[in-house]
Short mmCIF file of C-alpha atoms in Angstrom, two decimals:
data_model
loop_
_atom_site.label_atom_id
_atom_site.label_comp_id
_atom_site.label_asym_id
_atom_site.label_seq_id
_atom_site.Cartn_x
_atom_site.Cartn_y
_atom_site.Cartn_z
CA UNK X 1 31.62 -39.52 -26.18
CA UNK X 2 31.02 -38.69 -21.56
CA UNK X 3 29.25 -40.94 -19.67
CA UNK X 4 25.52 -39.71 -17.16
CA UNK X 5 22.17 -38.83 -17.86
CA UNK X 6 21.47 -36.55 -20.84
CA UNK X 7 17.73 -35.54 -20.15
CA UNK X 8 17.38 -31.73 -19.75
CA UNK X 9 14.88 -30.06 -17.95
CA UNK X 10 14.21 -27.84 -20.62
CA UNK X 11 13.54 -27.83 -24.21
CA UNK X 12 16.27 -27.27 -26.64
CA UNK X 13 14.97 -26.51 -30.39
CA UNK X 14 11.63 -26.58 -32.05
CA UNK X 15 9.53 -23.46 -32.22
CA UNK X 16 9.88 -20.21 -30.91
CA UNK X 17 7.87 -18.49 -27.97
CA UNK X 18 7.31 -15.42 -27.63
CA UNK X 19 10.26 -12.67 -27.73
CA UNK X 20 9.83 -11.01 -23.84
CA UNK X 21 12.86 -9.22 -23.02
CA UNK X 22 13.76 -10.49 -19.13
CA UNK X 23 14.78 -7.62 -17.18
CA UNK X 24 14.14 -6.82 -14.02
CA UNK X 25 10.45 -6.48 -12.56
CA UNK X 26 10.17 -3.39 -10.19
CA UNK X 27 8.24 -4.79 -7.81
CA UNK X 28 10.72 -8.06 -7.12
CA UNK X 29 10.98 -8.38 -3.45
CA UNK X 30 7.00 -8.84 -2.99
CA UNK X 31 4.85 -11.70 -3.00
CA UNK X 32 4.03 -12.64 -6.71
CA UNK X 33 0.30 -13.35 -6.66
CA UNK X 34 -2.62 -13.95 -9.22
CA UNK X 35 -5.19 -11.25 -8.33
CA UNK X 36 -4.98 -8.17 -5.78
CA UNK X 37 -7.96 -9.57 -4.03
CA UNK X 38 -6.06 -12.50 -3.16
CA UNK X 39 -3.48 -10.05 -1.58
CA UNK X 40 -6.00 -8.71 0.22
CA UNK X 41 -6.60 -12.52 1.45
CA UNK X 42 -3.25 -13.13 1.98
CA UNK X 43 -3.32 -10.91 4.73
CA UNK X 44 -6.68 -11.13 6.46
CA UNK X 45 -5.23 -15.19 6.96
CA UNK X 46 -2.04 -13.71 8.40
CA UNK X 47 -3.21 -11.30 10.44
CA UNK X 48 -6.44 -12.59 11.71
CA UNK X 49 -8.54 -9.47 11.59
CA UNK X 50 -11.87 -9.75 12.85
CA UNK X 51 -12.57 -6.54 11.52
CA UNK X 52 -11.67 -3.96 8.73
CA UNK X 53 -12.91 -0.89 7.13
CA UNK X 54 -12.86 -0.19 3.92
CA UNK X 55 -14.25 2.25 2.15
CA UNK X 56 -17.26 2.95 0.22
CA UNK X 57 -15.93 4.58 -2.51
CA UNK X 58 -13.92 1.02 -3.85
CA UNK X 59 -14.84 -1.57 -6.30
CA UNK X 60 -16.80 -4.12 -4.97
CA UNK X 61 -14.47 -7.47 -5.70
CA UNK X 62 -13.04 -5.88 -2.73
CA UNK X 63 -15.64 -7.94 -0.73
CA UNK X 64 -14.65 -11.32 -2.10
CA UNK X 65 -11.88 -11.98 0.62
CA UNK X 66 -14.42 -10.58 3.72
CA UNK X 67 -17.02 -13.10 1.78
CA UNK X 68 -14.98 -16.01 1.72
CA UNK X 69 -14.04 -15.48 4.94
CA UNK X 70 -16.39 -14.53 7.29
CA UNK X 71 -14.27 -11.16 8.43
CA UNK X 72 -16.77 -8.75 9.96
CA UNK X 73 -16.12 -5.14 7.83
CA UNK X 74 -17.82 -1.73 8.06
CA UNK X 75 -17.55 1.18 5.36
CA UNK X 76 -16.12 4.78 5.41
CA UNK X 77 -16.98 8.12 3.95
CA UNK X 78 -14.18 9.90 2.18
CA UNK X 79 -14.05 13.74 1.10
CA UNK X 80 -13.65 15.14 -1.92
CA UNK X 81 -9.73 15.08 -1.29
CA UNK X 82 -10.02 11.59 -0.84
CA UNK X 83 -9.46 11.71 2.62
CA UNK X 84 -11.65 10.20 5.39
CA UNK X 85 -14.24 12.40 6.62
CA UNK X 86 -14.36 10.79 9.90
CA UNK X 87 -13.10 9.67 12.51
CA UNK X 88 -11.98 5.95 13.51
CA UNK X 89 -10.62 4.63 16.05
CA UNK X 90 -9.10 0.75 16.07
CA UNK X 91 -9.82 -2.01 18.32
CA UNK X 92 -8.07 -4.52 19.33
CA UNK X 93 -7.47 -6.57 16.19
CA UNK X 94 -9.21 -3.68 13.60
CA UNK X 95 -7.45 -2.61 10.78
CA UNK X 96 -8.18 0.18 7.94
CA UNK X 97 -7.64 -0.30 4.31
CA UNK X 98 -6.94 2.87 2.63
CA UNK X 99 -7.11 3.20 -1.52
CA UNK X 100 -3.85 5.39 -2.53
CA UNK X 101 -6.88 6.50 -5.13
CA UNK X 102 -5.48 6.84 -8.71
CA UNK X 103 -1.60 7.45 -7.43
CA UNK X 104 -1.91 10.60 -6.13
CA UNK X 105 -2.69 10.07 -1.81
CA UNK X 106 1.07 9.18 -1.26
CA UNK X 107 1.45 11.78 0.88
CA UNK X 108 -1.61 11.42 2.78
CA UNK X 109 -0.92 7.35 3.12
CA UNK X 110 2.29 8.97 5.31
CA UNK X 111 -0.53 10.21 7.99
CA UNK X 112 -1.86 7.91 8.05
CA UNK X 113 0.58 5.53 8.62
CA UNK X 114 1.99 7.49 11.42
CA UNK X 115 -1.52 7.30 13.01
CA UNK X 116 -2.31 3.67 12.65
CA UNK X 117 1.00 2.22 12.05
CA UNK X 118 0.84 -1.48 10.61
CA UNK X 119 -2.81 -1.53 10.72
CA UNK X 120 -2.56 0.34 7.82
CA UNK X 121 -3.84 -2.22 4.46
CA UNK X 122 -3.10 0.33 2.22
CA UNK X 123 -4.40 -0.62 -1.00
CA UNK X 124 -2.21 0.21 -4.36
CA UNK X 125 -3.82 -1.39 -7.15
CA UNK X 126 -4.63 2.12 -9.01
CA UNK X 127 -1.20 3.11 -7.35
CA UNK X 128 1.80 0.71 -9.17
CA UNK X 129 4.80 2.98 -8.57
CA UNK X 130 3.96 4.11 -5.14
CA UNK X 131 6.65 2.80 -2.37
CA UNK X 132 5.55 0.43 0.22
CA UNK X 133 5.70 2.04 3.82
CA UNK X 134 8.22 0.02 5.87
CA UNK X 135 6.08 -2.53 8.17
CA UNK X 136 3.02 -1.55 6.35
CA UNK X 137 0.96 -4.02 4.48
CA UNK X 138 0.48 -3.49 0.93
CA UNK X 139 -0.49 -4.81 -2.84
CA UNK X 140 -0.29 -3.71 -6.27
CA UNK X 141 -1.94 -4.86 -9.41
CA UNK X 142 -0.78 -5.38 -12.94
CA UNK X 143 -3.94 -4.93 -15.20
CA UNK X 144 -4.28 -1.39 -14.46
CA UNK X 145 -1.16 0.00 -15.55
CA UNK X 146 0.05 -3.30 -18.05
CA UNK X 147 -1.17 -5.62 -20.79
CA UNK X 148 -1.30 -8.33 -18.80
CA UNK X 149 -4.30 -10.94 -18.12
CA UNK X 150 -3.67 -11.11 -14.62
CA UNK X 151 -0.97 -10.55 -11.76
CA UNK X 152 -0.46 -8.34 -8.12
CA UNK X 153 2.32 -7.88 -5.73
CA UNK X 154 2.57 -8.30 -1.92
CA UNK X 155 4.21 -6.61 0.46
CA UNK X 156 3.81 -8.06 4.45
CA UNK X 157 7.05 -9.63 6.83
CA UNK X 158 4.63 -12.35 7.73
CA UNK X 159 4.55 -15.60 4.78
CA UNK X 160 2.01 -17.85 5.40
CA UNK X 161 1.35 -21.25 6.56
CA UNK X 162 -0.64 -22.63 3.76
CA UNK X 163 0.85 -23.90 -0.05
CA UNK X 164 0.17 -21.92 -3.02
CA UNK X 165 -0.25 -23.10 -6.87
CA UNK X 166 1.13 -21.76 -9.60
CA UNK X 167 -1.39 -19.41 -11.24
CA UNK X 168 -1.62 -19.97 -15.70
CA UNK X 169 -2.43 -17.15 -18.06
CA UNK X 170 -2.44 -18.25 -21.18
CA UNK X 171 -5.87 -19.24 -21.80
CA UNK X 172 -6.13 -15.22 -20.92
CA UNK X 173 -4.70 -13.54 -23.21
CA UNK X 174 -7.16 -13.73 -25.59
CA UNK X 175 -8.86 -9.78 -25.05
CA UNK X 176 -4.74 -9.16 -25.29
CA UNK X 177 -4.24 -10.51 -28.78
CA UNK X 178 -7.59 -9.38 -30.45
CA UNK X 179 -6.59 -5.52 -29.40
CA UNK X 180 -3.59 -5.69 -31.74
CA UNK X 181 -4.12 -8.36 -34.32
CA UNK X 182 -7.59 -6.84 -34.98
CA UNK X 183 -9.30 -3.83 -32.78
CA UNK X 184 -10.78 -2.86 -29.24
CA UNK X 185 -13.87 -3.74 -29.50
CA UNK X 186 -13.15 -6.56 -31.46
CA UNK X 187 -11.54 -8.24 -27.76
CA UNK X 188 -13.95 -6.21 -25.75
CA UNK X 189 -15.96 -9.31 -24.92
CA UNK X 190 -13.07 -11.44 -23.88
CA UNK X 191 -12.08 -8.87 -21.40
CA UNK X 192 -14.86 -8.73 -19.73
CA UNK X 193 -14.81 -12.68 -20.33
CA UNK X 194 -11.21 -12.51 -18.71
CA UNK X 195 -12.38 -10.65 -15.34
CA UNK X 196 -15.57 -12.41 -14.90
CA UNK X 197 -12.46 -15.84 -14.48
CA UNK X 198 -11.02 -13.57 -11.78
CA UNK X 199 -13.46 -13.82 -9.34
CA UNK X 200 -13.40 -16.22 -6.61
CA UNK X 201 -9.82 -17.62 -7.88
CA UNK X 202 -7.99 -19.51 -5.40
CA UNK X 203 -5.21 -17.75 -4.19
CA UNK X 204 -2.12 -18.84 -6.50
CA UNK X 205 1.54 -17.38 -7.15
CA UNK X 206 2.18 -15.34 -10.15
CA UNK X 207 2.29 -17.55 -13.79
CA UNK X 208 5.58 -17.43 -15.02
CA UNK X 209 4.01 -16.30 -18.46
CA UNK X 210 2.17 -12.62 -16.43
CA UNK X 211 5.82 -12.67 -15.17
CA UNK X 212 7.47 -12.99 -17.93
CA UNK X 213 5.47 -9.97 -19.61
CA UNK X 214 6.68 -8.00 -16.14
CA UNK X 215 10.78 -8.13 -16.59
CA UNK X 216 10.16 -7.28 -19.92
CA UNK X 217 8.60 -3.52 -18.93
CA UNK X 218 10.79 0.01 -19.26
CA UNK X 219 9.52 0.95 -16.27
CA UNK X 220 10.82 3.89 -16.40
CA UNK X 221 9.67 5.48 -20.02
CA UNK X 222 6.57 3.84 -18.91
CA UNK X 223 6.04 6.30 -15.98
CA UNK X 224 7.46 8.76 -17.41
CA UNK X 225 5.29 9.06 -20.43
CA UNK X 226 2.40 8.56 -17.17
CA UNK X 227 3.22 11.80 -15.97
CA UNK X 228 3.87 13.99 -19.05
CA UNK X 229 0.23 13.32 -20.02
CA UNK X 230 -1.33 13.94 -16.90
CA UNK X 231 0.39 17.11 -16.79
CA UNK X 232 -0.43 18.23 -20.06
CA UNK X 233 -4.06 16.96 -19.70
CA UNK X 234 -4.00 18.93 -16.36
CA UNK X 235 -2.62 22.17 -17.86
CA UNK X 236 -6.08 22.69 -19.81
CA UNK X 237 -8.15 21.14 -17.50
CA UNK X 238 -7.48 22.11 -13.46
CA UNK X 239 -9.57 25.67 -14.47
CA UNK X 240 -12.96 22.99 -15.04
CA UNK X 241 -11.91 20.10 -13.04
CA UNK X 242 -13.86 20.58 -9.51
CA UNK X 243 -11.20 18.02 -8.24
CA UNK X 244 -7.80 19.80 -7.18
CA UNK X 245 -5.28 17.95 -7.51
CA UNK X 246 -2.00 17.97 -5.78
CA UNK X 247 0.63 15.11 -7.22
CA UNK X 248 3.61 14.29 -5.66
CA UNK X 249 6.95 14.21 -7.65
CA UNK X 250 7.07 11.49 -8.36
CA UNK X 251 4.00 10.01 -8.70
CA UNK X 252 2.78 7.92 -11.98
CA UNK X 253 -0.83 8.32 -11.91
CA UNK X 254 -2.92 5.94 -12.97
CA UNK X 255 -5.61 7.50 -15.24
CA UNK X 256 -6.48 11.72 -14.91
CA UNK X 257 -9.33 12.06 -12.81
CA UNK X 258 -11.83 15.14 -14.25
CA UNK X 259 -14.75 15.69 -11.83
CA UNK X 260 -17.44 17.58 -13.91
CA UNK X 261 -21.13 18.11 -13.52
CA UNK X 262 -21.77 17.27 -17.07
CA UNK X 263 -23.64 13.89 -17.96
CA UNK X 264 -23.57 13.69 -21.18
CA UNK X 265 -19.65 14.05 -21.76
CA UNK X 266 -18.61 10.54 -20.75
CA UNK X 267 -21.35 8.95 -23.59
CA UNK X 268 -19.59 12.04 -26.24
CA UNK X 269 -16.15 10.90 -25.19
CA UNK X 270 -16.64 7.11 -25.64
CA UNK X 271 -19.14 7.94 -28.87
CA UNK X 272 -15.21 9.91 -29.48
CA UNK X 273 -13.64 6.27 -28.83
CA UNK X 274 -12.48 8.05 -26.01
CA UNK X 275 -13.23 4.85 -23.50
CA UNK X 276 -13.45 6.25 -19.02
CA UNK X 277 -13.97 3.39 -17.36
CA UNK X 278 -16.48 3.98 -14.34
CA UNK X 279 -15.39 3.93 -10.99
CA UNK X 280 -17.43 2.31 -9.75
CA UNK X 281 -20.14 1.41 -10.30
CA UNK X 282 -21.54 -0.67 -7.33
CA UNK X 283 -20.69 2.54 -5.24
CA UNK X 284 -23.95 3.26 -6.65
CA UNK X 285 -26.11 1.07 -4.71
CA UNK X 286 -23.95 1.59 -1.47
CA UNK X 287 -24.34 5.08 -0.84
CA UNK X 288 -26.76 7.45 -1.72
CA UNK X 289 -26.96 9.74 -5.29
CA UNK X 290 -25.99 12.92 -3.53
CA UNK X 291 -22.66 11.50 -1.01
CA UNK X 292 -19.62 12.72 -2.32
CA UNK X 293 -18.82 8.96 -2.84
CA UNK X 294 -22.45 8.56 -5.22
CA UNK X 295 -20.93 12.11 -7.47
CA UNK X 296 -17.89 10.05 -8.08
CA UNK X 297 -19.20 7.45 -9.30
CA UNK X 298 -21.75 9.38 -11.74
CA UNK X 299 -19.21 12.18 -12.99
CA UNK X 300 -15.75 11.18 -12.58
CA UNK X 301 -14.48 11.10 -15.54
CA UNK X 302 -10.96 8.14 -15.32
CA UNK X 303 -8.96 9.75 -18.29
CA UNK X 304 -6.61 7.45 -20.00
CA UNK X 305 -3.02 8.94 -20.20
CA UNK X 306 -1.35 5.43 -19.98
CA UNK X 307 2.05 4.85 -21.88
CA UNK X 308 0.01 4.06 -25.56
CA UNK X 309 -1.01 7.14 -25.99
CA UNK X 310 1.00 10.59 -26.82
CA UNK X 311 0.81 14.47 -26.60
CA UNK X 312 -1.17 14.15 -29.55
CA UNK X 313 -3.17 11.69 -28.66
CA UNK X 314 -3.89 14.09 -25.33
CA UNK X 315 -4.59 16.95 -27.02
CA UNK X 316 -7.80 15.16 -29.49
CA UNK X 317 -8.76 14.24 -25.74
CA UNK X 318 -9.03 17.95 -24.53
CA UNK X 319 -10.29 19.84 -28.21
CA UNK X 320 -13.03 16.78 -27.74
CA UNK X 321 -13.61 18.71 -23.60
CA UNK X 322 -13.29 22.19 -25.06
CA UNK X 323 -16.06 21.54 -27.68
CA UNK X 324 -18.29 20.14 -25.71
CA UNK X 325 -18.59 22.29 -22.47
#
């Protein structure tokens, strides 16, 4: 018999946990946090900006860290290319936040990097696969691309001087489990409950559960499927799409942004069980309905192209749209 303590850190035996592969995270070198908005708070706390310019065309949750920290912000307009429609000159202590819309604006971000340098903050919550530019504060969220309840990644060259507890996620998974076991409709209320639970959440490290799920993903396979689905929709819908879309060779889009002046099409798609999110209803409170942002909020349909769907599903979407044209 070997002498000494036999107490073990992890239990052996007992019931099984979820069977999840333990591969490599896509953003393995990033700081792992619980939400995208908290990545932004982390940046604001580290950089001590006095003022940040943010787009009108964005989700209202982006304002949480500004209100929490008392950091001034000012909104700017974009054009139909999702690019700045006005010249912005940054003063000392100011920064510009730009969103990589639908993962289609990586090349444009390169021009902003040349102009603003490290005073640029890149919101890649719609562009999980986009590579960060060296020295540019950049953040990502997991929920828009994968089946997790939370989780985010941050690239910044400064380590915070505040301590972070680790988040937990097991109690936020109900909508994901119900979608598999019951239906998307059965889990929809739980999805909103989880969304609400993320409001004003403290900055925490990514939960063990979320990290394990993110370590189990075949990122290359998913990227290829999203790209193929995007190109198929674009082949059939580009002529009626009022947006002139240019996708980089390596870009992995979040959705296919289809912009048409057809008020009833969104309702027809939803009636056919094609759920198209609205980006973003709060924009209609911030901008005139006739502004570019107001028109995008009302008329842009974010058609799903993600890894759950094959070519047949894409053709179903195309047929519904063409039938209602």
